[in-house]
mmCIF file of C-alpha atoms in Angstrom:
data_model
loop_
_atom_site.group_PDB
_atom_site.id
_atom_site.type_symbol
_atom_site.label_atom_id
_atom_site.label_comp_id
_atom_site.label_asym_id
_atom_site.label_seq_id
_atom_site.Cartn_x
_atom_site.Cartn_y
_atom_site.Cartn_z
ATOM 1 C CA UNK A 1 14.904 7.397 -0.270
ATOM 2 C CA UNK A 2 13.260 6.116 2.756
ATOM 3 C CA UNK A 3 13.574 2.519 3.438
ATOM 4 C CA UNK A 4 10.206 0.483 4.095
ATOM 5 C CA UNK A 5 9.461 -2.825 4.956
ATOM 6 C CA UNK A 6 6.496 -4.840 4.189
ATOM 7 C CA UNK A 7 4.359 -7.220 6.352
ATOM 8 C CA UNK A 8 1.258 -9.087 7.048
ATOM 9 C CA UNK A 9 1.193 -10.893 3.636
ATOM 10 C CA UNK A 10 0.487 -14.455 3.277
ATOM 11 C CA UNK A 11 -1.708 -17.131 1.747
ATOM 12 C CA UNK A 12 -5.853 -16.509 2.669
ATOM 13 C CA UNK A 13 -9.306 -17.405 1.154
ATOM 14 C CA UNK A 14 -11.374 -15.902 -1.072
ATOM 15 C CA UNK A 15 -13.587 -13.623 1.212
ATOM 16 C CA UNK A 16 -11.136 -13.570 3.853
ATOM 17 C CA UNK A 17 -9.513 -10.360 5.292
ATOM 18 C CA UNK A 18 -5.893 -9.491 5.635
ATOM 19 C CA UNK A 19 -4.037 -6.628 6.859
ATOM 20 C CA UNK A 20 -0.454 -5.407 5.689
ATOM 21 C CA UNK A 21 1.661 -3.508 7.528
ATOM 22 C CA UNK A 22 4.785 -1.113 6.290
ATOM 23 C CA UNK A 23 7.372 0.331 8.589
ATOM 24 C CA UNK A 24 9.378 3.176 7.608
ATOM 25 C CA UNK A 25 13.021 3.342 9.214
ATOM 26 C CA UNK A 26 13.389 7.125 8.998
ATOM 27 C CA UNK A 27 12.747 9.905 11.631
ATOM 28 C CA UNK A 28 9.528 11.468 10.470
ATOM 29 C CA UNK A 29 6.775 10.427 7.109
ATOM 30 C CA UNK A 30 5.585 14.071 8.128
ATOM 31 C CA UNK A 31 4.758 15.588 4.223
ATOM 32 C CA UNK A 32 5.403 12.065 2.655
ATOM 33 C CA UNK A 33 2.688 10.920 0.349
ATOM 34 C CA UNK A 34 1.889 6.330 1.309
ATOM 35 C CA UNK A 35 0.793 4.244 -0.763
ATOM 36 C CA UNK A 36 0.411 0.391 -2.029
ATOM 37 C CA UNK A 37 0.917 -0.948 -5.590
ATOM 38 C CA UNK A 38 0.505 -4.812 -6.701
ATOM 39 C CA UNK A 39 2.285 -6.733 -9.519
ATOM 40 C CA UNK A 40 0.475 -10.151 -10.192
ATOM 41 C CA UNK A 41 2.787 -12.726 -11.824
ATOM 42 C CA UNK A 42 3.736 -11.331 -15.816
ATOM 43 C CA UNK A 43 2.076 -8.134 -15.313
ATOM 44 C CA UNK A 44 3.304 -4.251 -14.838
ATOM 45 C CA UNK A 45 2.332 -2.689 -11.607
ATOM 46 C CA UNK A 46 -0.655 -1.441 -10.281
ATOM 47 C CA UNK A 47 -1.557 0.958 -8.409
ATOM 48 C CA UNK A 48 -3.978 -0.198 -5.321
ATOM 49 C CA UNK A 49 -3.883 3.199 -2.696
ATOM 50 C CA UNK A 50 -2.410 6.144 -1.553
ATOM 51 C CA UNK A 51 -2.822 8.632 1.296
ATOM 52 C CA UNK A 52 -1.382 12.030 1.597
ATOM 53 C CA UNK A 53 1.094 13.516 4.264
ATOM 54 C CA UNK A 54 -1.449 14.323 6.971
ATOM 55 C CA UNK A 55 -4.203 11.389 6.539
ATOM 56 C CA UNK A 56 -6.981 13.278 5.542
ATOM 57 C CA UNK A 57 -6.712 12.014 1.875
ATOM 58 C CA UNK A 58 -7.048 8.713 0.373
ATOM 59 C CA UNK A 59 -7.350 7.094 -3.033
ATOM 60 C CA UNK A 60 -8.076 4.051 -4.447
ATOM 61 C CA UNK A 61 -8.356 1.763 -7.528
ATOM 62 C CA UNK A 62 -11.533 1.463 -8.731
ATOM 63 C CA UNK A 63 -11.048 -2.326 -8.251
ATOM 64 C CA UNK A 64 -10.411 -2.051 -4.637
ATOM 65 C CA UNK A 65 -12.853 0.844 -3.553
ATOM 66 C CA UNK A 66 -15.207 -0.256 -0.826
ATOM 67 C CA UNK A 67 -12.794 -2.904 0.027
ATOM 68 C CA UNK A 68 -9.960 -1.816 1.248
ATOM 69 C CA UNK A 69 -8.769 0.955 2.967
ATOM 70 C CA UNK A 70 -5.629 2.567 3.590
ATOM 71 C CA UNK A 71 -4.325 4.352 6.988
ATOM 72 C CA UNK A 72 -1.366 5.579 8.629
ATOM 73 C CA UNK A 73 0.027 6.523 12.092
ATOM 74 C CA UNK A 74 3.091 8.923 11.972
ATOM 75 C CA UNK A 75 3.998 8.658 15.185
ATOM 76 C CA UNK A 76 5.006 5.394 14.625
ATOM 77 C CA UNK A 77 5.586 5.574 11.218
ATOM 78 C CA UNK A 78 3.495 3.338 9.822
ATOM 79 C CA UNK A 79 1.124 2.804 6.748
ATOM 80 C CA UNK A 80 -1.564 -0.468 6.102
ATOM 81 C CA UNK A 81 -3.981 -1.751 4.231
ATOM 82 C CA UNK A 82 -6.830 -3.349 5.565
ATOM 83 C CA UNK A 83 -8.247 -5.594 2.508
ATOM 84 C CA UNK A 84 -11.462 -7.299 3.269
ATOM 85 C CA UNK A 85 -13.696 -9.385 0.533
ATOM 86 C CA UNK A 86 -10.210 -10.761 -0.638
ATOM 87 C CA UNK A 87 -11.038 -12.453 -4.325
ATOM 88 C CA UNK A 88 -8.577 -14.642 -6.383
ATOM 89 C CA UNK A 89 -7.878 -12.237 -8.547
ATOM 90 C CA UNK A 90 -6.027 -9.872 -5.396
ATOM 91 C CA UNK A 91 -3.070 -12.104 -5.867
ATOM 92 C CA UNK A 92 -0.411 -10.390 -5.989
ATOM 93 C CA UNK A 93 3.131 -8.823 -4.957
ATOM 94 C CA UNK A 94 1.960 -5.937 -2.760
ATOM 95 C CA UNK A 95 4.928 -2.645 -2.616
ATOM 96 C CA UNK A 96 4.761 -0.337 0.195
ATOM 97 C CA UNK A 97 5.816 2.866 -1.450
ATOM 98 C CA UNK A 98 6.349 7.067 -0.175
ATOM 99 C CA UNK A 99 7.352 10.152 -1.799
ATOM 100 C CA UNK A 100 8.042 13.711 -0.300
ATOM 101 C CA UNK A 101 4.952 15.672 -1.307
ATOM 102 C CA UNK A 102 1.217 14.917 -2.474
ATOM 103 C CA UNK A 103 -0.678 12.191 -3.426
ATOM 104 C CA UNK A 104 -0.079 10.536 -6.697
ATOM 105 C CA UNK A 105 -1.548 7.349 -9.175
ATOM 106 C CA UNK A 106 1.746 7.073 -10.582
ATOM 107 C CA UNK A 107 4.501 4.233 -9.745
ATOM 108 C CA UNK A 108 6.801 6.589 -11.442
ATOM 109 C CA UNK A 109 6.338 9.651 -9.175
ATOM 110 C CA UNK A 110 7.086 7.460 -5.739
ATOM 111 C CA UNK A 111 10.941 7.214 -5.081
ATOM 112 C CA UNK A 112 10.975 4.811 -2.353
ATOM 113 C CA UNK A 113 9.517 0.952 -2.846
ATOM 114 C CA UNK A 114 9.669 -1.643 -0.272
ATOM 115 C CA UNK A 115 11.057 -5.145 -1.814
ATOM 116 C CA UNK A 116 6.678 -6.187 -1.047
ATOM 117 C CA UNK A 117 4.900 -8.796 0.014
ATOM 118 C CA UNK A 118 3.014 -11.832 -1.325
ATOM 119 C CA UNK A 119 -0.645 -12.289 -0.810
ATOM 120 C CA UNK A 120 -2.287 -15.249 -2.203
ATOM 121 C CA UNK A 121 -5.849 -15.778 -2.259
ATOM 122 C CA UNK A 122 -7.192 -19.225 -3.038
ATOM 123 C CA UNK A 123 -11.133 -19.849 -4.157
#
């Protein structure tokens, strides 16, 4: 497992932007998959985004696209989410999550989980 720490959460209005940051305390994300999942209050987790090892592919939640977008800088291994148009309904727990190999939708599939970070959105 990889340890990762989440950041940048925090209470916002609706239409507001936030960005969340996720440090990795390991020597190299090189061929790790990123990603973010959300669990609002009584709910199972969702998956929000995921890029693969090299940055040159992202996915996203159909409730998210065009919103937010995910990144990541190995050198200083790193991974974010920029989320802009922030609506009520984005509250949530927000995980930080990686997994040696590709890409994946799955919360199953990704073996290390940061403990995440709240983001509350208010109307």
């Amino acid at each position: 497992q990889v340890r990762l720490v989440e950041s940048g959460g925090g209470l916002v209005h609706a239409a507001d932007p936030l960005r969340l940051s996720c440090a990795a305390f390991v020597r190299t994300l090189n061929f790790h998959a990123l990603g973010w999942f959300l669990q609002a209050p009584g709910k199972e987790r969702d998956f929000v985004a995921v890029i693969s090892w090299n940055g040159r592919d992202s996915y996203y939640a159909d409730s998210v696209k065009g919103r937010f977008t995910i990144s990541r800088d190995n050198a200083m291994n790193a991974v974010y989410l920029q989320m802009n148009s922030l609506k009520p309904e984005d509250t949530a727990v927000y995980y930080c999550v990686a997994r040696a190999g590709a890409t994946s939708r799955r919360a199953a599939d990704f073996t290390s989980w940061g403990r995440g970070t709240q983001v509350t959105v208010s109307s």
